[in-house]
PDB file of C-alpha atoms in Angstrom:
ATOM      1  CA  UNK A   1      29.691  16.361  51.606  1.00 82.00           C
ATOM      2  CA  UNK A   2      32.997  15.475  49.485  1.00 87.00           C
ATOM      3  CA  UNK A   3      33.689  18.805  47.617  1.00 93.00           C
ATOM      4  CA  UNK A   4      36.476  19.679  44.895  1.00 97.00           C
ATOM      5  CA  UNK A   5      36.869  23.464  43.690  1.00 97.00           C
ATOM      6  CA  UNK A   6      39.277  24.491  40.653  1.00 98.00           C
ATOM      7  CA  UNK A   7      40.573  27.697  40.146  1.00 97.00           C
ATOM      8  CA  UNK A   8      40.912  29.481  37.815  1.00 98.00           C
ATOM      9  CA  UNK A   9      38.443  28.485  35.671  1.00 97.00           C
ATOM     10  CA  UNK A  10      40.088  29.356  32.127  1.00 98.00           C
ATOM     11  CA  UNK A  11      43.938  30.165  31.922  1.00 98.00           C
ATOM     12  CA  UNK A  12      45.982  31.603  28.952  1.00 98.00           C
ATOM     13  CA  UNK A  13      49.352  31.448  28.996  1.00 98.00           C
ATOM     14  CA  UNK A  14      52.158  32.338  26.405  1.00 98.00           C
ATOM     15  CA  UNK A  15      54.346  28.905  25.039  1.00 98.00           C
ATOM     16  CA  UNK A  16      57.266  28.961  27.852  1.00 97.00           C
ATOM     17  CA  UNK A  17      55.153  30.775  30.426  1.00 98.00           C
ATOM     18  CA  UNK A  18      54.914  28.252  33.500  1.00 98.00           C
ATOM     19  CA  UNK A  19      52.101  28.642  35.387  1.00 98.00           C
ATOM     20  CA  UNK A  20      49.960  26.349  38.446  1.00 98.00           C
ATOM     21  CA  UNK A  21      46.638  25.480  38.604  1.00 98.00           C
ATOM     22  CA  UNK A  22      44.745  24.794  41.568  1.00 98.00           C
ATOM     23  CA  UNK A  23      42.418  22.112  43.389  1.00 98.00           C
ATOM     24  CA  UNK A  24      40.930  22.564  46.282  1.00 98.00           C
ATOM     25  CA  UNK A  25      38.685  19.647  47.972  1.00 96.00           C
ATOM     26  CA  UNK A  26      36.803  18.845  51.345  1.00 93.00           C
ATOM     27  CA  UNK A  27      36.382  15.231  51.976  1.00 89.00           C
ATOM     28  CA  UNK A  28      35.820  13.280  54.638  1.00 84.00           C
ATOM     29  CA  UNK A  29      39.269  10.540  54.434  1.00 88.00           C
ATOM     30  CA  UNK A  30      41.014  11.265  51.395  1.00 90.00           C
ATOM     31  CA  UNK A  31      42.379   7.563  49.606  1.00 88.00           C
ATOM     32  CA  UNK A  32      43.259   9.455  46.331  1.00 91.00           C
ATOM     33  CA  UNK A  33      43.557  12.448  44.485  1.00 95.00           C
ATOM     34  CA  UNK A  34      43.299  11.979  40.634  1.00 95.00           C
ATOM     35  CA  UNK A  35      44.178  14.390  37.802  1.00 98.00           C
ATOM     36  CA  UNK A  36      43.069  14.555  34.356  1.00 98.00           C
ATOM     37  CA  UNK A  37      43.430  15.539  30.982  1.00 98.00           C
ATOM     38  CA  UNK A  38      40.584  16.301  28.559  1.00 98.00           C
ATOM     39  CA  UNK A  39      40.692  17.328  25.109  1.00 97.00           C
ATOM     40  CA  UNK A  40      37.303  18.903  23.232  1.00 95.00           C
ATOM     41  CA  UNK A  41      35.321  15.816  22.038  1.00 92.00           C
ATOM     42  CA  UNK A  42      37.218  13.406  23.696  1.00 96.00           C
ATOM     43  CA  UNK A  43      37.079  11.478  27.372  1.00 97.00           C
ATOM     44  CA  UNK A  44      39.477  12.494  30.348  1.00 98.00           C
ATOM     45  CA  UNK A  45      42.645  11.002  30.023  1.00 97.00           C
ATOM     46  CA  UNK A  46      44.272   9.500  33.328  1.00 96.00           C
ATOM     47  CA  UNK A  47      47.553  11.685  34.194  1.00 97.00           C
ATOM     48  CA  UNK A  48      48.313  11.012  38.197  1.00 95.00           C
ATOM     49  CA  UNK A  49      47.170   9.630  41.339  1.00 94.00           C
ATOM     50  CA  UNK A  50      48.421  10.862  44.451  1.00 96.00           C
ATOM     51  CA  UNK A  51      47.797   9.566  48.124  1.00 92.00           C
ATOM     52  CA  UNK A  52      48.760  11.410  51.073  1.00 93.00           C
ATOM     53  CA  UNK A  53      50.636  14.894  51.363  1.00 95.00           C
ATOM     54  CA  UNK A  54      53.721  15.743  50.505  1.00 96.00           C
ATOM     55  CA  UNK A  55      53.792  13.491  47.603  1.00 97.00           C
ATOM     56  CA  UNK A  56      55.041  14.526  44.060  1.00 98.00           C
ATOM     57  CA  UNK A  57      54.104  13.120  40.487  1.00 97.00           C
ATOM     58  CA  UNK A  58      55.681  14.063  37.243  1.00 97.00           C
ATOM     59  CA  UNK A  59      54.991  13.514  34.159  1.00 95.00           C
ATOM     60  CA  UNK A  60      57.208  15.807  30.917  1.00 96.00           C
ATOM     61  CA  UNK A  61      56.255  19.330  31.865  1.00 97.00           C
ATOM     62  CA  UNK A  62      53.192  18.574  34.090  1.00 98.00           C
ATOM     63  CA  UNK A  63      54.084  18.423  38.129  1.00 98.00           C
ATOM     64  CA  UNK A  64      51.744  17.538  40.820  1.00 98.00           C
ATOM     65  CA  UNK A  65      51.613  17.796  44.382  1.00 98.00           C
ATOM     66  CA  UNK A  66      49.295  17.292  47.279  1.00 97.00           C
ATOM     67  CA  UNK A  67      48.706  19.132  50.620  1.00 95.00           C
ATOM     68  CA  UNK A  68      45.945  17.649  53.208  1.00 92.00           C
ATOM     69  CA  UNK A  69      43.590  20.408  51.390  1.00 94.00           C
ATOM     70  CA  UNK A  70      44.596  21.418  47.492  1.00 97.00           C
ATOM     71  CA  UNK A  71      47.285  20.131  44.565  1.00 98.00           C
ATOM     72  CA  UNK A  72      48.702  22.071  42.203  1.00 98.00           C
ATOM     73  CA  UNK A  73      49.166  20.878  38.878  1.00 98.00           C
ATOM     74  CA  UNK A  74      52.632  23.038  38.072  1.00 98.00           C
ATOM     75  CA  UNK A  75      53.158  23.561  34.266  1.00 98.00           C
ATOM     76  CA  UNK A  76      56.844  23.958  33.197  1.00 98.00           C
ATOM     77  CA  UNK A  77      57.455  25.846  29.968  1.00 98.00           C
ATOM     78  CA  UNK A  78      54.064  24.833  28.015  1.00 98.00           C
ATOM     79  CA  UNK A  79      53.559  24.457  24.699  1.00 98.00           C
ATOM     80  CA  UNK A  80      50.394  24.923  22.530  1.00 98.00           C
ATOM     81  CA  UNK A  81      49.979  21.125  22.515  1.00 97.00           C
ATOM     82  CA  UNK A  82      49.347  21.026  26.597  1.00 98.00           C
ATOM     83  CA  UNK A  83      46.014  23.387  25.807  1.00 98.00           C
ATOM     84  CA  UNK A  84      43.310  21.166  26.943  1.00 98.00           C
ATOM     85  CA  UNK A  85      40.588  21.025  30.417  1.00 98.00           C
ATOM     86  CA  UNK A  86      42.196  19.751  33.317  1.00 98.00           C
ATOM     87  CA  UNK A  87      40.473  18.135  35.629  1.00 98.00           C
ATOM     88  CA  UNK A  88      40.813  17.063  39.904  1.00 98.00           C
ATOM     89  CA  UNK A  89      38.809  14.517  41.142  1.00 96.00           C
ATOM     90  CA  UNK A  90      39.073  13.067  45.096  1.00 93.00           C
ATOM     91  CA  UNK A  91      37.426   9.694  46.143  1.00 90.00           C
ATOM     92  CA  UNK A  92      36.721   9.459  49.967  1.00 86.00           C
ATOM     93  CA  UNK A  93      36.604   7.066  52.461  1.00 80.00           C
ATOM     94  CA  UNK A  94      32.869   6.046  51.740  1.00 76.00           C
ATOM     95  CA  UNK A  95      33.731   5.547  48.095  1.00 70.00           C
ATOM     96  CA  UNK A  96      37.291   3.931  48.307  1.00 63.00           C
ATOM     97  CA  UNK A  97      36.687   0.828  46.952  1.00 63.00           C
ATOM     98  CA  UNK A  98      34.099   1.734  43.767  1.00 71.00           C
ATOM     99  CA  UNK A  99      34.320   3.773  40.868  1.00 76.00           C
ATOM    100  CA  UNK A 100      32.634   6.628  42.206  1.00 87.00           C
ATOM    101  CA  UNK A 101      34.902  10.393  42.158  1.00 92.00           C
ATOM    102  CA  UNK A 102      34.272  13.439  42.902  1.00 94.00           C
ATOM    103  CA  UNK A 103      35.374  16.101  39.804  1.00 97.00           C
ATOM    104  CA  UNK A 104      35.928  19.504  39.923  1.00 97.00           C
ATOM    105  CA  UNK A 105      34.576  21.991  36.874  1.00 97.00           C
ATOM    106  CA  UNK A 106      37.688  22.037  35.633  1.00 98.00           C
ATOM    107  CA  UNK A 107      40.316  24.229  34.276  1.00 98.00           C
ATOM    108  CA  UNK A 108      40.560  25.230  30.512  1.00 98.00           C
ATOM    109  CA  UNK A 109      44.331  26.091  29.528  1.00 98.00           C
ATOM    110  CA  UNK A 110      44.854  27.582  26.339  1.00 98.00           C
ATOM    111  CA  UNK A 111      48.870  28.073  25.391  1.00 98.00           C
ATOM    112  CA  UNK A 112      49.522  30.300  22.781  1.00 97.00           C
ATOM    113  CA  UNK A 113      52.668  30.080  20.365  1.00 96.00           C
TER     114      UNK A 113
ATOM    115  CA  UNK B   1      45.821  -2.713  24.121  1.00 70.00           C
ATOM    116  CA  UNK B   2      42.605  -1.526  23.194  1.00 81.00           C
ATOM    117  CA  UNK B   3      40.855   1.931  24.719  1.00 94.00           C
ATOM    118  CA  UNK B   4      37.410   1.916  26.713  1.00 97.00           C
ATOM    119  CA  UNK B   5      35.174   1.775  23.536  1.00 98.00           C
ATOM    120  CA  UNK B   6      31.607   3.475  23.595  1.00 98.00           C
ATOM    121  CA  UNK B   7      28.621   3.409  21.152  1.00 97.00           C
ATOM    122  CA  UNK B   8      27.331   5.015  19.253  1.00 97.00           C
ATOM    123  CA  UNK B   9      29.450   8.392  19.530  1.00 97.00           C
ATOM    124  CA  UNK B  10      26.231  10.496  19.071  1.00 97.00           C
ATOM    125  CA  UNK B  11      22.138  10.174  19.532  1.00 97.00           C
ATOM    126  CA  UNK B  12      19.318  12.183  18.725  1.00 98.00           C
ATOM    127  CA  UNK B  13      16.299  11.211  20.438  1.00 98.00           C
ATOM    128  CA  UNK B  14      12.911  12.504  21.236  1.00 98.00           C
ATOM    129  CA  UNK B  15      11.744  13.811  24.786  1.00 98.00           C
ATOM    130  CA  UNK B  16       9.643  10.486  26.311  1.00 98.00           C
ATOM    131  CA  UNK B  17      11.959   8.183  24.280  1.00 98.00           C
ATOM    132  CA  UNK B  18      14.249   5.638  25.723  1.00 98.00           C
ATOM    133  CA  UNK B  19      18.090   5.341  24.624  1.00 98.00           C
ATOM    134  CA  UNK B  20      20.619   2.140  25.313  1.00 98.00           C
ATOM    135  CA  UNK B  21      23.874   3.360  25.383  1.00 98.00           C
ATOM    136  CA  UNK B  22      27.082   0.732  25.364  1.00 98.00           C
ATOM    137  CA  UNK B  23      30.452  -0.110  26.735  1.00 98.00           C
ATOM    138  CA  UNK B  24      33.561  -1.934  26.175  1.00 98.00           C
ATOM    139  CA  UNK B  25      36.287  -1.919  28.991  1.00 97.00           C
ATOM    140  CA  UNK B  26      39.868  -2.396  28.405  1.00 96.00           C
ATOM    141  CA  UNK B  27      41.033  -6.098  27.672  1.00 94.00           C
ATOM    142  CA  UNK B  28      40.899  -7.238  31.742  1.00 92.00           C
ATOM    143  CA  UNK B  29      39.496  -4.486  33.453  1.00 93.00           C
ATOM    144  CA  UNK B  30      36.024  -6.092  35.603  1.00 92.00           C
ATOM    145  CA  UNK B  31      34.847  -2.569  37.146  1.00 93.00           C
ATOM    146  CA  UNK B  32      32.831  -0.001  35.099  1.00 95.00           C
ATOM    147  CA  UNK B  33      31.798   3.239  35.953  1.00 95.00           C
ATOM    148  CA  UNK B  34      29.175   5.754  34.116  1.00 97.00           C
ATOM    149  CA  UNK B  35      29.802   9.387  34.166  1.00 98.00           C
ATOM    150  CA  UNK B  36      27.435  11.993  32.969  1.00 98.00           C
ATOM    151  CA  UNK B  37      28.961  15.604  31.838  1.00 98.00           C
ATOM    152  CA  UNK B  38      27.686  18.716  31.042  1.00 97.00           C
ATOM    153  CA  UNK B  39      28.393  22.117  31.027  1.00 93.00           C
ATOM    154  CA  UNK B  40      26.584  23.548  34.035  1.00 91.00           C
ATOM    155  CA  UNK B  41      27.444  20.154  36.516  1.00 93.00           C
ATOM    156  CA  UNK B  42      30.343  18.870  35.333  1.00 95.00           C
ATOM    157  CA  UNK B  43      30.852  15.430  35.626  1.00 97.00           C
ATOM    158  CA  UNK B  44      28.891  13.176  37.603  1.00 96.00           C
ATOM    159  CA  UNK B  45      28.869   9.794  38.885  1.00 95.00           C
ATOM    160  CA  UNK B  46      25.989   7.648  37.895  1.00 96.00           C
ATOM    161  CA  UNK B  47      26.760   4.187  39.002  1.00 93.00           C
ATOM    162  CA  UNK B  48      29.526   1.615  38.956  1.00 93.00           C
ATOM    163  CA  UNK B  49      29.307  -2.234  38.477  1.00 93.00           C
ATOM    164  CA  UNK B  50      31.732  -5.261  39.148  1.00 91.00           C
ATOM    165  CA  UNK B  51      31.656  -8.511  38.696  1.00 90.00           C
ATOM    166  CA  UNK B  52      27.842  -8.032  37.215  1.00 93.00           C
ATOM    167  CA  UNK B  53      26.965  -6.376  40.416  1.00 92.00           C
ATOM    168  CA  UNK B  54      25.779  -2.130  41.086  1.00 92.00           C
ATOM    169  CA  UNK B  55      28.844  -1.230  43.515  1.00 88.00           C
ATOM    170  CA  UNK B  56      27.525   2.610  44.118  1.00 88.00           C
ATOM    171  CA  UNK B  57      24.905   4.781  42.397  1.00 91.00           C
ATOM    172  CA  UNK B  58      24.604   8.238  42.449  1.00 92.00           C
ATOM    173  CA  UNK B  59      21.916  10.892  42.749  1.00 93.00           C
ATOM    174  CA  UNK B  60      20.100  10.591  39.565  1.00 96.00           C
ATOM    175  CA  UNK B  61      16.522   9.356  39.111  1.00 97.00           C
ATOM    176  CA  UNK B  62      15.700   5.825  38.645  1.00 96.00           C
ATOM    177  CA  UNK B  63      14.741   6.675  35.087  1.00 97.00           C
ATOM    178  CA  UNK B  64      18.686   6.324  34.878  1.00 98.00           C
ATOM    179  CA  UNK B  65      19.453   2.249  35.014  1.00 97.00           C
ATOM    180  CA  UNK B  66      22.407  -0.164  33.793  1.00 97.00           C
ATOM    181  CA  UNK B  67      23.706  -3.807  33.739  1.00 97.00           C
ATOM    182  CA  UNK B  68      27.012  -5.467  33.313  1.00 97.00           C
ATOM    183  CA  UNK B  69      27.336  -8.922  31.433  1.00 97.00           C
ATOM    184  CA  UNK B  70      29.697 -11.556  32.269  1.00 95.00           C
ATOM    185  CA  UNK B  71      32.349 -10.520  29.804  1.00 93.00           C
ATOM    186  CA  UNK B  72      32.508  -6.437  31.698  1.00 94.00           C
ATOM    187  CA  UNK B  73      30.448  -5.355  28.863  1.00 97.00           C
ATOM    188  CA  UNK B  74      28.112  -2.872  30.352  1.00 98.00           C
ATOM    189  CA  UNK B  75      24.992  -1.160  29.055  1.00 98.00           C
ATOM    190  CA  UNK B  76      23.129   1.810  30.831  1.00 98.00           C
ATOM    191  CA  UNK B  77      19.576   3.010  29.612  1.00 98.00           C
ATOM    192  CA  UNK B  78      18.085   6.134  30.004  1.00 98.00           C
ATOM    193  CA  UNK B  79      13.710   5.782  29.979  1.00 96.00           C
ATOM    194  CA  UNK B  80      11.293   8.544  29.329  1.00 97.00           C
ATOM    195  CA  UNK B  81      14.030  11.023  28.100  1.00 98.00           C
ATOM    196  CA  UNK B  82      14.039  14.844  29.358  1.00 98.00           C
ATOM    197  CA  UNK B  83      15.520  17.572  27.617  1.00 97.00           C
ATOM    198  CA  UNK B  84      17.639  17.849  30.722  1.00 97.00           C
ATOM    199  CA  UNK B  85      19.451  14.522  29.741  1.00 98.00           C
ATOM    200  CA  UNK B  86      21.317  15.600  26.540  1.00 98.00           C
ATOM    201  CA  UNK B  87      24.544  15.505  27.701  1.00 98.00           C
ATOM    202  CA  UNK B  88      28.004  13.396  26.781  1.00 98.00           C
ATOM    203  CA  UNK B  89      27.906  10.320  28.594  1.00 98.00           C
ATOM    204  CA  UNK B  90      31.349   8.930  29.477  1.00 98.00           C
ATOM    205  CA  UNK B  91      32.063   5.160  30.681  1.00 98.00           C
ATOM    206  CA  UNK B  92      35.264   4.442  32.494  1.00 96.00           C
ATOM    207  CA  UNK B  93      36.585   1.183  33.324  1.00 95.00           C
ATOM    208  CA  UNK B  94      39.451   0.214  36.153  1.00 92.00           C
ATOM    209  CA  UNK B  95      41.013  -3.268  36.645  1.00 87.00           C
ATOM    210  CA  UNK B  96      39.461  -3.548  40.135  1.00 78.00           C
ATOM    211  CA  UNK B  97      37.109  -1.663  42.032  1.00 63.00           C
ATOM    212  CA  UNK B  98      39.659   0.154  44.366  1.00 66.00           C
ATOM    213  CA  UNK B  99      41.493   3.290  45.112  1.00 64.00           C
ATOM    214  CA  UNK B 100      44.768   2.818  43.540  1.00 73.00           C
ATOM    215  CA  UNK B 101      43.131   1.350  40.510  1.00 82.00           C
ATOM    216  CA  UNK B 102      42.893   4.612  38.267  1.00 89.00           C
ATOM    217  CA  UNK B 103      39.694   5.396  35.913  1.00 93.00           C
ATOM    218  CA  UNK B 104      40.477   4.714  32.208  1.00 95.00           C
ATOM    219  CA  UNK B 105      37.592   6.776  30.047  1.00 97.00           C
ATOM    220  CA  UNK B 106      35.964   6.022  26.560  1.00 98.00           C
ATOM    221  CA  UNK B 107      35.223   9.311  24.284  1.00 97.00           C
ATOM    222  CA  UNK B 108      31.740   8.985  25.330  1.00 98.00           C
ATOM    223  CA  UNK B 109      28.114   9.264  23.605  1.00 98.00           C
ATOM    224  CA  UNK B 110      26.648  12.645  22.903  1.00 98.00           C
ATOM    225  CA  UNK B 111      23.012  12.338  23.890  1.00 98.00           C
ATOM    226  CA  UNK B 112      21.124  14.937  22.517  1.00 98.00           C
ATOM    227  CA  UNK B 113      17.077  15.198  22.940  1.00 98.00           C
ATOM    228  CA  UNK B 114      14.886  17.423  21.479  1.00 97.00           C
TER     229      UNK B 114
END
């Protein structure tokens, strides 16, 4: 069964404190691993895609990369305005071609100034 | 270019009631997905449709149903409501039905029943 844990589950960090968070997953064929942004009372917001290890996304201070079992969403220097849930979501083999993706709980970030 | 649009933004029903919830893709986009998210489960797949057509469905009860017109539009509906089904319910539209076609999601509807 496709599986995606996050860790850690809440994360406070200081403005300029860089910090990773973490997604682990079990699925059986991996076609892509999606990260996203959600703010409270609002939908996730798309950030990356990535395909097959090794590969590398960036976007301002947020940094993502992919092994063939976790990615790490790296977080240069943060600022109060990057507080928000991330979230890590995997769609398989079975599901390539649908809609259908696997999330993770998520991890809150809270930045402080 | 406009967002994935939902309505309404929040429902109060009664337990044994049904609900229609609604939902506008982006400008182009023909699949849509339904997501729903709570606290204890996260967020889960409910069912996808393109081209007017159920692609996937997930493991909820058939009490859970939807439709998509010809235009992407797409409604689900939710029949004998349990107190278990307050949750937000998030639609999320992609240009094609396909890996390397990324999720776009609306703010969702906050179901509530009492």
């Amino acid at each position: 069964e496709d599986q995606v844990t996050q860790s850690p589950e809440a994360l406070r960090l200081q403005e300029g404190e860089s910090s990773s968070l973490n997604c682990s997953y079990t699925v059986s064929g991996l076609r892509g691993l999606f990260w996203y942004r959600q703010d409270p009372g609002k939908g996730p917001e798309f950030l990356f895609t990535l395909y097959s290890a090794g590969e590398e996304k960036e976007k301002e201070r947020l940094k993502a990369t992919l092994t063939k079992k976790e990615s790490f969403l790296h977080i240069t220097a943060p600022k109060p305005e990057d507080s928000a849930t991330y979230l890590c979501a995997v769609q398989g083999l079975s599901s390539s071609n649908t809609g259908k993706l696997i999330f993770g709980q998520g991890t809150t970030l809270q930045v402080k100034p | 270019k406009a967002g994935v649009t939902q309505t309404p933004r929040y429902l109060i029903k009664t337990r044994g009631q049904q609900v229609t919830l609604s939902c506008s893709p982006i400008s182009g986009h023909r699949s849509v997905s339904w997501y729903q998210q709570t606290p204890g489960q996260g967020l889960q797949f409910l069912f996808e449709y393109f081209s007017e057509t159920q692609r996937n469905k997930g493991n909820f009860p058939g009490r859970f149903s939807g439709r998509q017109f010809s235009n992407s539009r797409s409604e689900m509906n939710v029949s004998t409501l349990e107190l278990g089904d307050s949750a937000l319910y998030l639609c999320a539209s992609s240009l094609e039905a396909s890996y390397n076609s990324p999720l776009h999601f609306g703010n969702g509807t906050r179901l509530t029943v009492t």
